[in-house]
Amino acid sequence: KAGVTQTPRYLIKTRGQQVTLSCSPISGHRSVSWYQQTPGQGLQFLFEYFSETQRNKGNFPGRFSGRQFSNSRSEMNVSTLELGDSALYLCASSPKQGGSTEAFFGQGTRLTVV
Amino acid sequence: DQQVKQNSPSLSVQEGRISILNCDYTNSMFDYFLWYKKYPAEGPTFLISISSIKDKNEDGRFTVFLNKSAKHLSLHIVPSQPGDSAVYFCAASNTGNQFYFGTGTSLTVIP
């Protein structure tokens, strides 16, 4: 069974640009969550999608947005990039929304904003 | 506001000894707790979890203990092996798929 796939693995962007990251969850998983990891901050929750609907949202500005497609694949978009957006962006998939279940993570996309 | 805290950024342990990683949380509504292991340039890998209705869960060399009254959980690794060297994150959730993560503890197992 293939794991969570994130593309691209590495990305360099300039301040003010926008970026789109992609995540393909494990087959059969309908919940996709996004996290930002920065040094010293751990993993910060961005948002969660289930059946194409955003179910939860973390404390991030509106420049961060996402969507989920009917095949459960998800994209995350960051507009008007700032230097502080440089981070590892992780996507996680779960088989169901709610309840007690672990999330399976992809390898992440390392975004560098210059 | 950090709802899940790992106060030890790093830990060094001799091979064969016990590693104890600690985690504290503030939200009494959390009902599911997990530990993840992360190597550099890779995503976190699920290790072990525990529901709030239990106080202990064991899986091979890994045991997680939950003390709800103290809002504290710990991960015990016995015996520790060099391959266990990684960053360990604890996480908590409350009936959803929004996980709150600690800042991680870097474990080094010395051969």
Coordinates of N, CA, C and O in Angstrom, one line a residue, chain A residues 9 31 33 35 37 40-45 48 56 88 90 94 96-103 105-107, chain B residues 2 31-32 34 36 38 41-46 49 51 87 89 93 95-104:
Chain A
R9 N 9.2 17.9 -3.3 CA 9.9 17.7 -2.0 C 10.6 19.0 -1.6 O 10.7 19.3 -0.4
S31 N -9.5 11.6 5.1 CA -9.1 12.8 5.8 C -7.7 13.2 5.5 O -6.8 12.4 5.6
S33 N -4.8 16.3 6.6 CA -4.5 17.4 7.4 C -3.2 18.0 7.0 O -2.3 17.2 6.5
Y35 N 0.2 20.4 8.2 CA 1.0 21.0 9.3 C 2.2 21.7 8.8 O 2.8 21.4 7.8
Q37 N 6.0 22.8 10.1 CA 7.0 22.6 11.1 C 8.1 23.6 10.9 O 8.8 23.7 9.8
G40 N 12.0 24.8 16.6 CA 11.6 25.4 17.9 C 10.1 25.5 18.1 O 9.6 25.7 19.2
Q41 N 9.3 25.3 17.0 CA 7.8 25.4 17.1 C 7.1 24.1 17.0 O 5.9 24.0 17.1
G42 N 7.8 23.1 16.7 CA 7.1 21.8 16.5 C 6.2 21.8 15.3 O 6.5 22.6 14.4
L43 N 5.2 21.0 15.3 CA 4.3 20.9 14.2 C 3.0 21.8 14.6 O 2.4 21.5 15.6
Q44 N 2.7 22.7 13.7 CA 1.5 23.5 13.9 C 0.5 23.2 12.9 O 0.7 23.1 11.7
F45 N -0.7 22.9 13.5 CA -1.9 22.5 12.6 C -2.3 23.6 11.7 O -2.6 24.7 12.2
E48 N -7.7 20.8 8.2 CA -8.0 19.4 7.9 C -9.2 19.4 6.9 O -10.1 20.2 7.1
N56 N -11.6 21.5 10.1 CA -10.9 22.2 11.2 C -9.9 23.2 10.6 O -9.3 22.9 9.5
L88 N 9.0 23.3 6.8 CA 8.6 22.0 6.3 C 7.1 21.9 6.4 O 6.6 22.0 7.5
L90 N 4.0 19.5 6.1 CA 3.7 18.1 6.2 C 2.2 17.9 6.0 O 1.3 18.6 6.5
S94 N -5.7 10.2 7.3 CA -6.3 9.3 8.3 C -7.5 8.7 7.6 O -8.1 9.2 6.7
K96 N -10.5 8.1 8.7 CA -11.8 8.6 9.0 C -11.7 10.0 9.7 O -10.6 10.3 10.2
Q97 N -12.8 10.7 9.8 CA -12.8 12.0 10.4 C -13.3 11.8 11.8 O -14.4 11.2 12.0
G98 N -12.6 12.3 12.8 CA -13.1 12.2 14.1 C -12.7 10.9 14.7 O -12.2 10.0 14.0
G99 N -12.8 10.7 16.0 CA -12.5 9.5 16.7 C -11.0 9.3 16.9 O -10.2 10.2 16.6
S100 N -10.7 8.2 17.5 CA -9.3 8.0 17.8 C -8.6 7.2 16.8 O -8.8 6.0 16.6
T101 N -7.7 7.8 16.0 CA -7.0 7.2 15.0 C -5.7 7.9 14.7 O -5.7 9.1 14.8
E102 N -4.7 7.2 14.4 CA -3.4 7.9 14.1 C -3.4 8.5 12.7 O -4.2 8.0 11.8
A103 N -2.6 9.4 12.5 CA -2.4 10.1 11.2 C -1.1 9.6 10.6 O -0.1 9.4 11.4
F105 N 1.9 10.4 8.0 CA 2.5 11.5 7.4 C 3.3 11.2 6.1 O 3.9 10.2 6.0
G106 N 3.3 12.2 5.2 CA 4.2 12.2 4.1 C 5.6 12.7 4.5 O 5.8 13.0 5.6
Q107 N 6.5 12.7 3.5 CA 7.8 13.2 3.8 C 8.0 14.7 3.9 O 9.0 15.2 4.3
Chain B
Q2 N 1.0 26.9 23.7 CA 1.4 25.6 23.5 C 0.6 24.6 24.4 O 0.9 24.6 25.6
D31 N -8.4 13.4 24.5 CA -8.7 12.0 24.8 C -7.9 11.0 24.1 O -8.2 9.8 24.2
Y32 N -7.0 11.4 23.3 CA -6.2 10.5 22.5 C -4.8 11.0 22.4 O -4.6 12.2 22.0
L34 N -0.6 10.3 21.2 CA 0.3 9.6 20.3 C 1.7 10.0 20.5 O 2.0 11.1 20.9
Y36 N 5.2 10.1 18.0 CA 5.8 9.9 16.7 C 7.3 10.1 16.7 O 7.8 10.7 17.6
K38 N 10.7 10.9 14.4 CA 11.0 11.6 13.1 C 12.5 11.6 12.9 O 13.3 12.1 13.7
A41 N 14.7 15.0 7.4 CA 14.3 15.0 6.0 C 13.2 13.9 5.7 O 12.9 13.5 4.6
E42 N 12.6 13.4 6.8 CA 11.4 12.5 6.6 C 10.2 13.0 7.4 O 10.4 13.8 8.3
G43 N 9.1 12.5 7.1 CA 7.9 12.8 7.9 C 7.9 12.0 9.1 O 8.5 11.0 9.3
P44 N 7.1 12.5 10.1 CA 6.9 11.7 11.4 C 6.3 10.3 11.1 O 5.5 10.2 10.3
T45 N 6.8 9.4 11.9 CA 6.3 8.0 11.8 C 5.6 7.6 13.1 O 6.2 7.8 14.1
F46 N 4.4 7.1 12.9 CA 3.6 6.8 14.1 C 4.3 5.7 14.9 O 4.8 4.7 14.3
S49 N 0.2 4.7 20.5 CA -0.9 5.7 21.0 C -1.6 5.1 22.3 O -1.4 4.0 22.7
S51 N -5.4 5.8 24.5 CA -6.7 6.4 24.7 C -6.8 6.9 26.2 O -6.1 6.3 27.0
V87 N 14.2 12.3 16.6 CA 13.4 13.3 17.4 C 12.0 12.7 17.6 O 11.4 12.1 16.7
F89 N 8.1 13.2 19.0 CA 7.1 14.1 19.2 C 5.9 13.5 19.9 O 5.5 12.4 19.5
S93 N -5.1 14.8 20.8 CA -6.3 15.2 20.0 C -7.5 15.1 20.9 O -7.5 14.4 21.9
T95 N -11.1 14.1 20.0 CA -12.2 13.5 19.1 C -12.2 14.1 17.7 O -13.2 14.2 17.0
G96 N -11.0 14.6 17.2 CA -11.0 15.1 15.9 C -9.6 14.7 15.3 O -8.8 14.0 15.9
N97 N -9.4 15.1 14.1 CA -8.1 14.9 13.5 C -7.2 16.0 13.5 O -6.2 16.1 12.8
Q98 N -7.4 17.0 14.4 CA -6.5 18.1 14.7 C -5.6 17.6 15.8 O -6.1 17.5 17.0
F99 N -4.4 17.4 15.5 CA -3.4 17.0 16.5 C -2.6 18.2 17.0 O -2.2 19.0 16.2
Y100 N -2.4 18.2 18.3 CA -1.6 19.2 18.9 C -0.2 18.6 19.2 O -0.2 17.6 20.0
F101 N 0.8 19.1 18.7 CA 2.1 18.5 18.9 C 3.0 19.2 19.8 O 2.9 20.5 19.9
G102 N 3.8 18.5 20.5 CA 4.9 19.1 21.3 C 6.0 19.5 20.4 O 6.0 19.3 19.2
T103 N 7.0 20.2 20.9 CA 8.1 20.7 20.1 C 9.2 19.7 19.9 O 10.2 19.9 19.2
G104 N 9.1 18.5 20.5 CA 10.0 17.4 20.2 C 11.1 17.3 21.2 O 11.6 18.2 21.8

